[in-house]
């Protein structure tokens, strides 16, 4: 592995959960770079599989050149570098424990609830009946997880207290999937999940999240200034030893 000057994080598109941690990187304000990953195209290569054996985003190349995958591991890596506690809380506090609890729920039960809907979309050759079964299963689970998350939330502006943290970032990356999959009737969304609805509106209007989405969409954008440049995926694969040519 080669040492790199700043950590490099993936922005997986379309609609990657990575947008959540890009938002967190913007809130954190420490120098980083991004590499855009087309999950429907350039992610499907042997080199990418050597980079991340699960063939997924997100992934982080640390400042030491190591490759770290899995949302929760990357969130913990960021937390460890957040000495000013911009996006996390002091270790050992109840707020820190609550933040971990939210991140764990969001990254497992909440994210997983959409799984069958992604399968319905992507399974080639499936019958319409099979797809509808998957979608119906997904709608049921998405509603269940929304109900549970709504009950876990308090009346503060963000998931824990009055400022955004890593938990809100992880939330923002996946909460938008509900629209894409039409998993919950828009009429029911604000009425049944008012806290979730309000949190989404707050974060989706935040310049950090808007930056993350613009990067996903390939639009020229500056952001907070912490993002020091886009690196072609090929360069990232080469510098990590995944591309051997
Ligand atoms: N457990 C992983 C899951 C990551 C994940 O599901 N990534 C999705 C995008 S949000 C992906 O890469 N999907 C492509 C695929 O599965 O083919 C994590 O939390 O980081």
Coordinates of C-alpha atoms and ligand atoms in Angstrom, one line a residue:
X1 CA 0.0 0.0 0.0
X2 CA 1.1 3.5 -0.8
X3 CA 0.6 6.3 1.7
X4 CA -1.8 8.9 0.3
X5 CA -2.0 12.6 1.3
X6 CA -5.7 12.7 2.2
X7 CA -8.2 9.9 2.7
X8 CA -10.2 9.1 -0.5
X9 CA -13.8 8.1 -0.2
X10 CA -16.2 6.6 -2.8
X11 CA -19.2 8.4 -4.0
X12 CA -21.3 5.5 -5.4
X13 CA -24.0 6.4 -7.9
X14 CA -26.9 6.1 -8.6
X15 CA -28.4 6.8 -5.2
X16 CA -25.5 5.3 -3.1
X17 CA -25.7 5.2 0.7
X18 CA -22.2 6.8 0.4
X19 CA -23.9 10.2 0.0
X20 CA -24.5 10.0 3.8
X21 CA -20.8 9.7 4.7
X22 CA -19.9 12.3 2.0
X23 CA -22.2 14.6 4.0
X24 CA -20.4 13.6 7.2
X25 CA -17.0 14.4 5.6
X26 CA -18.3 17.8 4.7
X27 CA -19.6 18.5 8.2
X28 CA -16.3 17.2 9.6
X29 CA -14.3 19.7 7.6
X30 CA -11.0 17.8 7.4
X31 CA -9.3 17.4 4.0
X32 CA -10.4 14.5 1.9
X33 CA -10.8 13.5 -1.7
X34 CA -13.5 11.6 -3.5
X35 CA -13.7 9.0 -6.3
X36 CA -17.0 8.6 -8.1
X37 CA -18.0 5.0 -8.7
X38 CA -20.6 4.0 -11.2
X39 CA -22.2 1.0 -9.4
X40 CA -23.9 -0.2 -12.5
X41 CA -20.7 -0.1 -14.6
X42 CA -17.1 0.4 -13.5
X43 CA -17.8 -1.3 -10.1
X44 CA -18.3 -4.6 -11.9
X45 CA -14.7 -5.4 -12.7
X46 CA -12.1 -7.8 -11.3
X47 CA -10.0 -4.9 -10.2
X48 CA -12.9 -3.4 -8.2
X49 CA -13.5 -6.8 -6.6
X50 CA -9.9 -6.9 -5.5
X51 CA -10.4 -3.4 -4.0
X52 CA -13.6 -4.4 -2.2
X53 CA -14.4 -8.2 -2.2
X54 CA -18.1 -7.5 -1.6
X55 CA -18.2 -5.3 -4.8
X56 CA -20.0 -2.5 -3.0
X57 CA -19.6 1.1 -2.1
X58 CA -18.8 2.8 0.3
X59 CA -15.1 2.3 0.7
X60 CA -12.4 4.5 2.2
X61 CA -8.7 4.6 1.3
X62 CA -7.2 5.9 4.5
X63 CA -4.4 8.5 4.7
X64 CA -2.1 5.5 5.2
X65 CA -3.3 3.8 2.0
X66 CA -5.3 1.1 3.7
X67 CA -8.7 0.1 2.2
X68 CA -11.6 0.2 4.7
X69 CA -15.1 -1.0 3.8
X70 CA -18.4 -1.2 5.6
X71 CA -20.4 1.9 6.5
X72 CA -20.1 1.3 10.3
X73 CA -16.3 0.8 10.2
X74 CA -15.9 4.0 8.1
X75 CA -18.2 5.9 10.5
X76 CA -16.1 4.8 13.4
X77 CA -12.9 5.7 11.6
X78 CA -14.3 9.2 11.1
X79 CA -15.4 9.4 14.7
X80 CA -11.9 8.6 15.8
X81 CA -10.5 11.6 13.9
X82 CA -13.2 13.9 15.1
X83 CA -11.3 15.4 18.1
X84 CA -13.3 18.6 17.9
X85 CA -16.5 16.5 18.2
X86 CA -18.2 18.1 15.2
X87 CA -20.1 15.0 14.1
X88 CA -19.8 12.8 17.1
X89 CA -19.7 12.9 20.9
X90 CA -17.0 12.3 23.5
X91 CA -16.4 8.5 24.0
X92 CA -18.1 7.1 27.0
X93 CA -21.0 9.5 27.0
X94 CA -24.6 8.4 26.7
X95 CA -24.8 10.5 23.5
X96 CA -22.0 8.5 21.9
X97 CA -23.7 5.3 22.8
X98 CA -27.0 6.5 21.4
X99 CA -25.3 7.6 18.2
X100 CA -23.8 4.1 17.8
X101 CA -27.3 2.6 18.4
X102 CA -28.8 4.7 15.7
X103 CA -26.0 4.0 13.2
X104 CA -26.3 0.3 13.9
X105 CA -30.1 0.3 13.4
X106 CA -29.9 2.4 10.3
X107 CA -27.2 0.3 8.7
X108 CA -28.9 -3.0 9.4
X109 CA -32.7 -3.1 9.9
X110 CA -33.5 0.2 8.2
X111 CA -31.2 -0.3 5.2
X112 CA -32.0 -4.0 4.9
X113 CA -35.7 -3.3 4.6
X114 CA -35.1 -2.0 1.1
X115 CA -33.2 -5.1 0.0
X116 CA -36.1 -6.9 -1.7
X117 CA -37.0 -3.8 -3.6
X118 CA -33.5 -3.5 -5.0
X119 CA -33.7 -7.2 -6.0
X120 CA -37.1 -6.6 -7.7
X121 CA -35.5 -3.9 -9.7
X122 CA -32.3 -5.6 -10.7
X123 CA -33.2 -9.3 -11.1
X124 CA -33.1 -10.0 -14.8
X125 CA -35.6 -12.4 -16.2
X126 CA -37.9 -12.4 -13.2
X127 CA -41.6 -12.6 -13.8
X128 CA -43.8 -9.6 -12.9
X129 CA -45.5 -11.7 -10.3
X130 CA -42.2 -12.5 -8.6
X131 CA -41.2 -8.8 -8.7
X132 CA -44.5 -7.7 -7.2
X133 CA -44.1 -10.2 -4.3
X134 CA -40.6 -8.8 -3.6
X135 CA -42.0 -5.2 -3.7
X136 CA -44.9 -6.1 -1.4
X137 CA -42.4 -7.7 1.0
X138 CA -40.2 -4.6 0.8
X139 CA -43.1 -2.2 1.4
X140 CA -44.1 -4.1 4.5
X141 CA -40.6 -4.0 6.0
X142 CA -39.9 -0.4 5.0
X143 CA -43.1 0.6 6.8
X144 CA -42.1 -1.5 9.9
X145 CA -38.6 0.0 10.1
X146 CA -40.0 3.6 9.6
X147 CA -42.4 3.0 12.5
X148 CA -39.6 1.8 14.7
X149 CA -37.2 4.6 13.8
X150 CA -40.0 7.2 14.3
X151 CA -40.5 5.7 17.8
X152 CA -36.7 5.8 18.6
X153 CA -36.5 9.5 17.7
X154 CA -37.1 12.3 20.2
X155 CA -38.3 15.9 19.5
X156 CA -34.9 17.4 18.9
X157 CA -33.9 18.7 15.5
X158 CA -31.5 15.8 14.8
X159 CA -31.3 12.2 15.8
X160 CA -29.3 13.0 18.9
X161 CA -29.7 16.5 20.1
X162 CA -29.6 19.8 18.2
X163 CA -26.7 19.3 15.8
X164 CA -26.1 16.8 13.0
X165 CA -23.9 13.8 13.6
X166 CA -22.7 10.7 11.9
X167 CA -26.1 9.1 12.7
X168 CA -27.9 11.7 10.7
X169 CA -25.5 11.3 7.8
X170 CA -26.0 7.5 7.7
X171 CA -29.8 8.2 7.8
X172 CA -29.7 10.7 4.9
X173 CA -27.8 8.3 2.6
X174 CA -30.6 5.7 2.7
X175 CA -33.8 7.5 3.8
X176 CA -34.3 8.9 0.2
X177 CA -34.7 5.4 -1.2
X178 CA -38.3 5.5 0.0
X179 CA -39.1 7.9 -2.8
X180 CA -37.2 6.1 -5.5
X181 CA -38.9 2.8 -4.7
X182 CA -42.3 4.4 -4.0
X183 CA -42.2 2.3 -0.8
X184 CA -44.5 4.5 1.2
X185 CA -47.4 6.5 -0.2
X186 CA -46.4 10.2 -0.1
X187 CA -49.7 11.0 1.6
X188 CA -48.9 8.7 4.5
X189 CA -45.2 9.6 4.8
X190 CA -45.5 13.0 6.5
X191 CA -48.6 12.0 8.4
X192 CA -47.3 8.6 9.8
X193 CA -43.6 9.5 10.2
X194 CA -43.5 13.3 11.0
X195 CA -40.1 13.2 12.7
X196 CA -38.5 11.2 9.9
X197 CA -40.1 13.6 7.3
X198 CA -38.9 16.7 9.2
X199 CA -35.4 15.3 9.6
X200 CA -35.2 14.4 5.9
X201 CA -36.3 17.9 4.9
X202 CA -33.7 19.5 7.3
X203 CA -30.8 17.4 6.0
X204 CA -31.7 17.4 2.4
X205 CA -31.7 21.2 2.5
X206 CA -28.2 21.2 4.1
X207 CA -25.4 22.3 1.8
X208 CA -23.3 19.3 2.8
X209 CA -26.0 16.8 1.6
X210 CA -26.6 18.9 -1.5
X211 CA -22.9 18.7 -2.3
X212 CA -23.0 14.9 -1.9
X213 CA -25.9 14.6 -4.3
X214 CA -24.2 17.0 -6.8
X215 CA -21.1 14.9 -6.7
X216 CA -23.2 11.8 -7.3
X217 CA -24.8 13.5 -10.3
X218 CA -21.4 14.5 -11.7
X219 CA -22.1 18.3 -11.4
X220 CA -19.3 20.8 -10.8
X221 CA -19.5 21.8 -7.2
X222 CA -17.2 23.2 -4.5
X223 CA -18.7 22.4 -1.1
X224 CA -17.1 23.4 2.1
X225 CA -13.6 23.4 0.7
X226 CA -12.6 20.2 2.6
X227 CA -12.9 18.1 -0.5
X228 CA -9.5 18.6 -2.2
X229 CA -10.3 16.9 -5.5
X230 CA -11.9 14.1 -7.5
X231 CA -9.6 11.1 -8.2
X232 CA -10.4 8.8 -11.1
X233 CA -11.4 5.3 -9.9
X234 CA -8.7 3.8 -12.0
X235 CA -6.1 5.8 -10.1
X236 CA -7.5 4.6 -6.8
X237 CA -7.5 1.0 -7.9
X238 CA -3.9 1.4 -9.1
X239 CA -2.6 3.1 -5.9
X240 CA -4.2 0.4 -3.7
X241 CA -2.7 -2.4 -5.8
X242 CA -6.1 -3.6 -7.1
X243 CA -5.4 -2.7 -10.7
X244 CA -2.3 -4.6 -11.9
X245 CA -1.4 -3.2 -15.2
Ligands
LIG1 N1 -22.8 -3.6 4.4 C1 -22.4 -2.6 3.5 C2 -23.4 -2.5 2.4 C3 -23.1 -1.5 1.4 C4 -24.2 -1.5 0.2 O1 -25.2 -2.1 0.3 N2 -23.8 -0.9 -0.8 C5 -24.7 -0.8 -2.0 C6 -24.9 0.7 -2.4 S1 -25.6 1.6 -1.2 C7 -24.0 -1.4 -3.2 O2 -22.8 -1.3 -3.4 N3 -24.7 -2.2 -4.0 C8 -24.2 -2.8 -5.1 C9 -24.5 -4.2 -5.2 O3 -24.8 -4.8 -4.2 O4 -24.4 -4.8 -6.3 C10 -22.2 -1.3 4.2 O5 -22.9 -1.0 5.1 O6 -21.2 -0.6 3.8

